[in-house]
GROMACS .gro file of C-alpha atoms in nm:
model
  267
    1UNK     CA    1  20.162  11.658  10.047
    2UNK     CA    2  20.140  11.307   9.972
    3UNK     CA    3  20.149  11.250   9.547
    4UNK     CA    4  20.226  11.010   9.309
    5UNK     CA    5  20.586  11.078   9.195
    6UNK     CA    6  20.561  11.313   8.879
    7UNK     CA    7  20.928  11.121   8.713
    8UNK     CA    8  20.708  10.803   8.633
    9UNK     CA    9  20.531  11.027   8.400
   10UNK     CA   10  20.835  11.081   8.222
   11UNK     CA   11  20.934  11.106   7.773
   12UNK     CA   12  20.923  10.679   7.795
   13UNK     CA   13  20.651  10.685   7.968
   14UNK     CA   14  20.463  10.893   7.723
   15UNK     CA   15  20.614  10.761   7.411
   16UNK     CA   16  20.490  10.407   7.529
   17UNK     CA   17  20.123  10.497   7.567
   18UNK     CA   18  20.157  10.713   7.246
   19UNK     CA   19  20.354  10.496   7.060
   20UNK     CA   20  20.225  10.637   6.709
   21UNK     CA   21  20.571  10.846   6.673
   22UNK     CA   22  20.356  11.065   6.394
   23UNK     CA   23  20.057  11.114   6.634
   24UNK     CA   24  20.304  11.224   6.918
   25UNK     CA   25  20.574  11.448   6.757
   26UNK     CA   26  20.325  11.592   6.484
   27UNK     CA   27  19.954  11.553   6.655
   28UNK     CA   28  19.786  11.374   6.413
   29UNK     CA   29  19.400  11.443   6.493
   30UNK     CA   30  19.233  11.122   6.315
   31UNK     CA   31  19.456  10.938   6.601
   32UNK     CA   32  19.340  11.167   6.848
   33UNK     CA   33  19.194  10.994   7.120
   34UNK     CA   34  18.799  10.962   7.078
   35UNK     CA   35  18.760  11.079   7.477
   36UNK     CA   36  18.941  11.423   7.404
   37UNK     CA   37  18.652  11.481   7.150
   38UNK     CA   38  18.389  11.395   7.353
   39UNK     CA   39  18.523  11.572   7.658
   40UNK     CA   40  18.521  11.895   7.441
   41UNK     CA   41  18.158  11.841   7.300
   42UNK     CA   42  18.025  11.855   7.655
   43UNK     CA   43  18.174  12.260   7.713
   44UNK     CA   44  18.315  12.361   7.368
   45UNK     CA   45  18.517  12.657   7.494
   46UNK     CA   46  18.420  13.014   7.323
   47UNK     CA   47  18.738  13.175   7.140
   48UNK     CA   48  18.705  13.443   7.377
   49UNK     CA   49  18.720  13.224   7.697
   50UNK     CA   50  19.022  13.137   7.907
   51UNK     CA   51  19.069  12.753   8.040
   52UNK     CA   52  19.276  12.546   8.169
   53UNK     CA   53  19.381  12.204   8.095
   54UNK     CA   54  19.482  12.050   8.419
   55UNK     CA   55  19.706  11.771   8.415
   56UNK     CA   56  19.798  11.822   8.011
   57UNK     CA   57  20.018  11.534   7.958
   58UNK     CA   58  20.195  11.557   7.582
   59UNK     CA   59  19.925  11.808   7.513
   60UNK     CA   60  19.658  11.667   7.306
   61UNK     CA   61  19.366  11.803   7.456
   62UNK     CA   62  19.556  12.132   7.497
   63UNK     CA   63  19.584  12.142   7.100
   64UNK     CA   64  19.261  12.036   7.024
   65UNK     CA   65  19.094  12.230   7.193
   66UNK     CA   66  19.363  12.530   7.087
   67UNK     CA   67  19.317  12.458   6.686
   68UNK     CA   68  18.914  12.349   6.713
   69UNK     CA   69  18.756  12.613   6.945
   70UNK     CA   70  19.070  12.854   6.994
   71UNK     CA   71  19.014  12.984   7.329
   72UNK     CA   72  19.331  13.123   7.527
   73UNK     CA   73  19.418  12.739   7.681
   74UNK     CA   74  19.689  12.738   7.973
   75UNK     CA   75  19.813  12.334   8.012
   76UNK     CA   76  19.960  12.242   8.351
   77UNK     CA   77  20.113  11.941   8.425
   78UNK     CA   78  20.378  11.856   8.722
   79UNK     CA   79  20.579  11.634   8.525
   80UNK     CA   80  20.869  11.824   8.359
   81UNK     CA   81  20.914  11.581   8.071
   82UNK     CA   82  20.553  11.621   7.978
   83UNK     CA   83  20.575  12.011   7.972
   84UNK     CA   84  20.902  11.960   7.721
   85UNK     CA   85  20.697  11.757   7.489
   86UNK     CA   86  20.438  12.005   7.513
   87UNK     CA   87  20.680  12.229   7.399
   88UNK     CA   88  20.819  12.065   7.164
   89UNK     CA   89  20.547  12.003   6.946
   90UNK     CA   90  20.409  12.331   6.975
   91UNK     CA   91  20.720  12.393   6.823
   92UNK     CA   92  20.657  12.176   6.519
   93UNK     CA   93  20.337  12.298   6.468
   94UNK     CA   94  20.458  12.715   6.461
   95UNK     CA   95  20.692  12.539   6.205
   96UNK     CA   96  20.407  12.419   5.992
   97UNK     CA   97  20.253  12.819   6.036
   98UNK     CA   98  20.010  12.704   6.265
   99UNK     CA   99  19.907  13.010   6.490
  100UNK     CA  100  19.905  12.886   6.873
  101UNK     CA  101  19.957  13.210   6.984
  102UNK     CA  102  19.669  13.138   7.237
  103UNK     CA  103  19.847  12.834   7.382
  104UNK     CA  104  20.105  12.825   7.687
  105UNK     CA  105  20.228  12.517   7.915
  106UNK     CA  106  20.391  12.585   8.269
  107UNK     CA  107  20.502  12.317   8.449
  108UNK     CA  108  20.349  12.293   8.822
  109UNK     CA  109  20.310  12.129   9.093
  110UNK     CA  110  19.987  12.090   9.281
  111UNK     CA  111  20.120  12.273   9.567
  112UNK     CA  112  20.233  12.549   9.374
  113UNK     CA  113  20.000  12.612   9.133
  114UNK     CA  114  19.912  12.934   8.937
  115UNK     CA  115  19.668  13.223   9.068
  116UNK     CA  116  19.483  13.246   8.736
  117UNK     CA  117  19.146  13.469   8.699
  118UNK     CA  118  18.876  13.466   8.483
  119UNK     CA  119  18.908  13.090   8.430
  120UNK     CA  120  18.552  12.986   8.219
  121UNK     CA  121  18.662  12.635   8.189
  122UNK     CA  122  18.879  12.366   8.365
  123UNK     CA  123  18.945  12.007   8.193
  124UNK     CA  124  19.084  11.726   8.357
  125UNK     CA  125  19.110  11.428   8.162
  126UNK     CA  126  19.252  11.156   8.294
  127UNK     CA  127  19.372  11.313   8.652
  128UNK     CA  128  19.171  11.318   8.917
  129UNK     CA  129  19.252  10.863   8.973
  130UNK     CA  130  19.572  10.981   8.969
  131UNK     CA  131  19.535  11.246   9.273
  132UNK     CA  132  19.543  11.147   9.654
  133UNK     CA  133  19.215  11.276   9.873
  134UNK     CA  134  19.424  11.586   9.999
  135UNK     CA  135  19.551  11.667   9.652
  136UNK     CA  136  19.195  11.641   9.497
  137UNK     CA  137  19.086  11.875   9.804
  138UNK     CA  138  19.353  12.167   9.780
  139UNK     CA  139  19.300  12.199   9.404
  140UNK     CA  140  18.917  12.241   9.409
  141UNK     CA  141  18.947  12.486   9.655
  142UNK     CA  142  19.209  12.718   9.392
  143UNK     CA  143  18.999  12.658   9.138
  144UNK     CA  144  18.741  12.800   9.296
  145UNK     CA  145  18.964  13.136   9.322
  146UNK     CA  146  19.036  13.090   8.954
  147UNK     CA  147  18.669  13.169   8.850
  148UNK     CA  148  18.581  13.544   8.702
  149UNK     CA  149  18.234  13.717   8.739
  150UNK     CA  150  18.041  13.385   8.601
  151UNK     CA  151  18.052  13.087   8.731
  152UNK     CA  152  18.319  12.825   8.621
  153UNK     CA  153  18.290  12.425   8.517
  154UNK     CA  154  18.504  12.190   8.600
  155UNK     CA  155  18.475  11.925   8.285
  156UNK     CA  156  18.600  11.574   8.379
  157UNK     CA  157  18.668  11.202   8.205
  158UNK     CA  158  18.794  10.919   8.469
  159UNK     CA  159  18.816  10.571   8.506
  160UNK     CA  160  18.527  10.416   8.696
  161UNK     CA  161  18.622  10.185   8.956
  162UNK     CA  162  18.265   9.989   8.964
  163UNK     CA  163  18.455   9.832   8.589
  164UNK     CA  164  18.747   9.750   8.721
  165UNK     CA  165  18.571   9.554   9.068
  166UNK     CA  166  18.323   9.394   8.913
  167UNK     CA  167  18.330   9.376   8.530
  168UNK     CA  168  18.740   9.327   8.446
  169UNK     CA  169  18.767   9.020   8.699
  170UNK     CA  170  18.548   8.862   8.532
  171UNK     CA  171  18.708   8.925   8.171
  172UNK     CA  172  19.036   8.821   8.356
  173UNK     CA  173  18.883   8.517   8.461
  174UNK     CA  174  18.748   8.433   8.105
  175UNK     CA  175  19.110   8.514   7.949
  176UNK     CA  176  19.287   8.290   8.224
  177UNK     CA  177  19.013   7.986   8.181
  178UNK     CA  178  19.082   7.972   7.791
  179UNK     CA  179  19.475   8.058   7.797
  180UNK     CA  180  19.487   8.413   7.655
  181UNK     CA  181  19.653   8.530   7.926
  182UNK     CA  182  19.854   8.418   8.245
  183UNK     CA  183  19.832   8.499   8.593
  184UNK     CA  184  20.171   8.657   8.606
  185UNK     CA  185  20.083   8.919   8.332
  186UNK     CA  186  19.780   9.009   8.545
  187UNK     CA  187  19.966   9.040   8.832
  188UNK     CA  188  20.241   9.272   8.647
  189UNK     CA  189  19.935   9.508   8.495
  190UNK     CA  190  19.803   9.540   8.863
  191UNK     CA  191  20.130   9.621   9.032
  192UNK     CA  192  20.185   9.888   8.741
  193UNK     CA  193  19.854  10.072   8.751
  194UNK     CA  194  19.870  10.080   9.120
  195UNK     CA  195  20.190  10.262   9.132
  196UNK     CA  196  19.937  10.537   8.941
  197UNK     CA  197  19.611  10.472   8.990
  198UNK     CA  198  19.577  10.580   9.363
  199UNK     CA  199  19.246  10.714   9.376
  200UNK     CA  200  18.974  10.548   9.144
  201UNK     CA  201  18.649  10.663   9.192
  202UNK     CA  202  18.286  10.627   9.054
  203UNK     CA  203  18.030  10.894   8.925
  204UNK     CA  204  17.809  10.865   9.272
  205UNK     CA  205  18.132  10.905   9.493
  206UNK     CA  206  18.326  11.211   9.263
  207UNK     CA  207  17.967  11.372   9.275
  208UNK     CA  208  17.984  11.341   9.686
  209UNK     CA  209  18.374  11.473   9.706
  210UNK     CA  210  18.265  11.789   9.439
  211UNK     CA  211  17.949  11.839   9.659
  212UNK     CA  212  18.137  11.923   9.980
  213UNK     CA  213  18.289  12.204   9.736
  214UNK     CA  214  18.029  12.319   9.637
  215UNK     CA  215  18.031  12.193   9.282
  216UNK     CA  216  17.702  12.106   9.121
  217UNK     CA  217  17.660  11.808   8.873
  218UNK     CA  218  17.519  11.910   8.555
  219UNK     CA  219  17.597  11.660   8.308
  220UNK     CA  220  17.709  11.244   8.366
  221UNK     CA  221  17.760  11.028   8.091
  222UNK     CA  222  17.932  10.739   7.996
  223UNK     CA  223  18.199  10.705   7.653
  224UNK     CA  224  17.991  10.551   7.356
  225UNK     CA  225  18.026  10.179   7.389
  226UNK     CA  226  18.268  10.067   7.084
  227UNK     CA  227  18.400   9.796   7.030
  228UNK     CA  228  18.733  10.002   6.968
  229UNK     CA  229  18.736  10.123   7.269
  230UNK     CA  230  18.687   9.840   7.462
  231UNK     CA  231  18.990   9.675   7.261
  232UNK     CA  232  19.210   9.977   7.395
  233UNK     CA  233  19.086   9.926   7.752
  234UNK     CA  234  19.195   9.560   7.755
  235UNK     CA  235  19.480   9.579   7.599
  236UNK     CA  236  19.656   9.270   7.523
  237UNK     CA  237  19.391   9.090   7.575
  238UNK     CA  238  19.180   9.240   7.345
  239UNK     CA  239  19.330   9.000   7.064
  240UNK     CA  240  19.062   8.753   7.230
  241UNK     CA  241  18.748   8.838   7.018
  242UNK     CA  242  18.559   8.670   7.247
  243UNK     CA  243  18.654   8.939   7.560
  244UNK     CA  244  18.559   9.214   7.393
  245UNK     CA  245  18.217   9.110   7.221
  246UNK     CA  246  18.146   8.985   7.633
  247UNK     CA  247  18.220   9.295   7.750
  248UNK     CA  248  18.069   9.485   7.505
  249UNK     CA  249  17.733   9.311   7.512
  250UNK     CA  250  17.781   9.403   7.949
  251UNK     CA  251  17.849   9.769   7.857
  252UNK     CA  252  17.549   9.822   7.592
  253UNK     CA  253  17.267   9.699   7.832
  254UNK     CA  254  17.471   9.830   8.232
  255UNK     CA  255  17.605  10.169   8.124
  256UNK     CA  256  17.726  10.246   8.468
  257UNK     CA  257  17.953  10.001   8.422
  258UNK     CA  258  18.164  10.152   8.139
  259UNK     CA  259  18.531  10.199   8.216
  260UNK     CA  260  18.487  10.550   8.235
  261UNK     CA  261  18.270  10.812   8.284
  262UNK     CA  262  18.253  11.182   8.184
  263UNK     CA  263  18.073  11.433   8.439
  264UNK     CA  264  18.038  11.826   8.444
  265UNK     CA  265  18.032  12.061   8.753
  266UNK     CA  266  17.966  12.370   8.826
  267UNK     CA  267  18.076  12.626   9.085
   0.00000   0.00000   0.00000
C-alpha cells in the first residue's frame, strides 16, 4: 500500500519542529500546542473511556489528554523514532512520580494495525494530509471494528487546502513584491511539504470521504484566529508584520479559509 515513508518522520525530524528541547524531553504544557487543547475540548475523554491517538508523533496529545482527562489512551504511530520518544519521555515523567499507568505507545503500521475494542474515542491530529486515498480508506473501515456497544467518534484537526490555494499565494506574493522572502525559499518549502503533505483536503471534501463510511459530521470548526497562530503557520515569514495582520484581517471575516479546520464524526 502506497504511504509516505515513515523514516522522514524520524528524532531530527521531530526535534526540528519541536525545537523547545524542555517542551520535547520534559512536555512542558504552557508550550503545548494551542490545537491539542482545542482538539480535546471538542470530546474530552471520560477517565473510564478507552481512545486512541492515531498518528501520536512525540506524544503530546497522548499526554495531555493522559494527565488532563486520564482515560486509558493507546498512541500509534508508524514511525519507530517517534514511538522511542514517546517512550522516552514517558520515562521522564514516571521519574518525576507522574502516574501514566493508563498510557501505552505501539509502533504500527497502517497495514498492520491493532484489533482494539471498546474504542470511545479516536484522535487524529495532524494525519489524515499525510495519508494516501487507500490508506485513509482501510483505516476507517478498522476503526469501525474498534467501536464497543456505543457508537465511536472519530475527532480530527487538518490542514485545509482552500488556505493554501487561494489565501498563502497571495501572502507569498506580498512577501516576494516587498523582499521578505525569495523565490528559491518558496520553492524549497513546497518541495518539502510535498514530500508529506500528499493528501490535503477541505471540510466539504473529508465530510464526502467519511460519508461513504458511514461517518456522520457532528461538529466543524475552524482554530481561533490569533495572530500567534498565524505567525506559526507562516513561518519565516511571519517576521513581516505586515503578512500576518493581512492574513489575519482575511481569516477574521472568511473563516473557511483558516489553515485548518477541526471536524467530529460519528459512526
Amino acid at each position: 500500500m502506497k504511504q509516505v515513508n515513515p523514516n522522514l518522520y524520524n528524532r531530527d525530524f521531530y526535534q526540528r519542529v519541536y525545537n523547545d528541547r524542555k517542551q520535547f524531553e520534559n512536555l512542558d504544557f504552557p508550550g503545548i500546542h494551542e490545537y491539542y487543547r482545542e482538539l480535546a475540548l471538542l470530546n474530552p475523554p471520560k477517565p473510564t473511556e478507552k481512545v486512541v491517538d492515531f498518528g501520536c508523533g512525540n506524544g503530546n496529545l497522548s499526554f495531555y489528554l493522559a494527565l488532563k482527562y486520564h482515560p486509558t489512551i493507546i498512541g500509534i504511530d508508524y514511525s519507530k523514532d517517534a514511538i522511542v520518544i514517546c517512550n522516552e519521555r514517558k520515562t521522564v515523567l514516571l521519574n518525576k512520580k507522574v502516574n501514566l499507568s493508563k498510557i501505552s505507545f505501539v509502533n504500527r503500521n497502517n497495514q498492520s494495525l491493532p484489533e482494539l475494542n471498546n474504542i470511545s474515542a479516536i484522535y487524529a491530529c495532524d494525519v489524515f494530509e499525510h495519508m494516501y486515498d487507500t490508506e485513509i480508506n482501510k483505516v476507517l473501515k478498522i476503526f469501525k471494528r474498534w467501536k464497543g456497544k456505543k457508537n465511536i467518534k472519530l475527532i480530527v484537526h487538518t490542514d485545509n487546502d482552500l488556505y493554501l490555494n487561494f489565501v498563502r499565494p497571495l501572502l507569498d506574493l506580498l512577501a516576494l513584491i516587498t523582499g521578505k522572502t525569495t523565490i528559491k525559499f518558496l520553492t524549497g518549502r513546497n518541495i518539502e511539504e510535498k514530500k508529506v503533505h500528499v493528501n490535503l483536503t477541505n471540510p466539504s471534501k473529508l465530510n464526502r470521504l467519511m460519508s461513504r463510511h458511514g461517518f456522520h459530521q457532528n461538529i466543524l470548526t475552524y482554530p481561533k484566529v490569533t495572530t500567534k497562530k498565524i505567525s506559526q503557520q507562516l513561518g519565516p515569514l511571519s517576521r513581516f508584520r505586515l503578512l500576518v495582520q493581512t492574513a489575519f484581517i482575511i481569516l477574521s471575516v472568511l473563516k473557511f479559509l483558516s489553515p485548518s479546520f477541526y471536524a467530529v464524526y460519528e459512526y
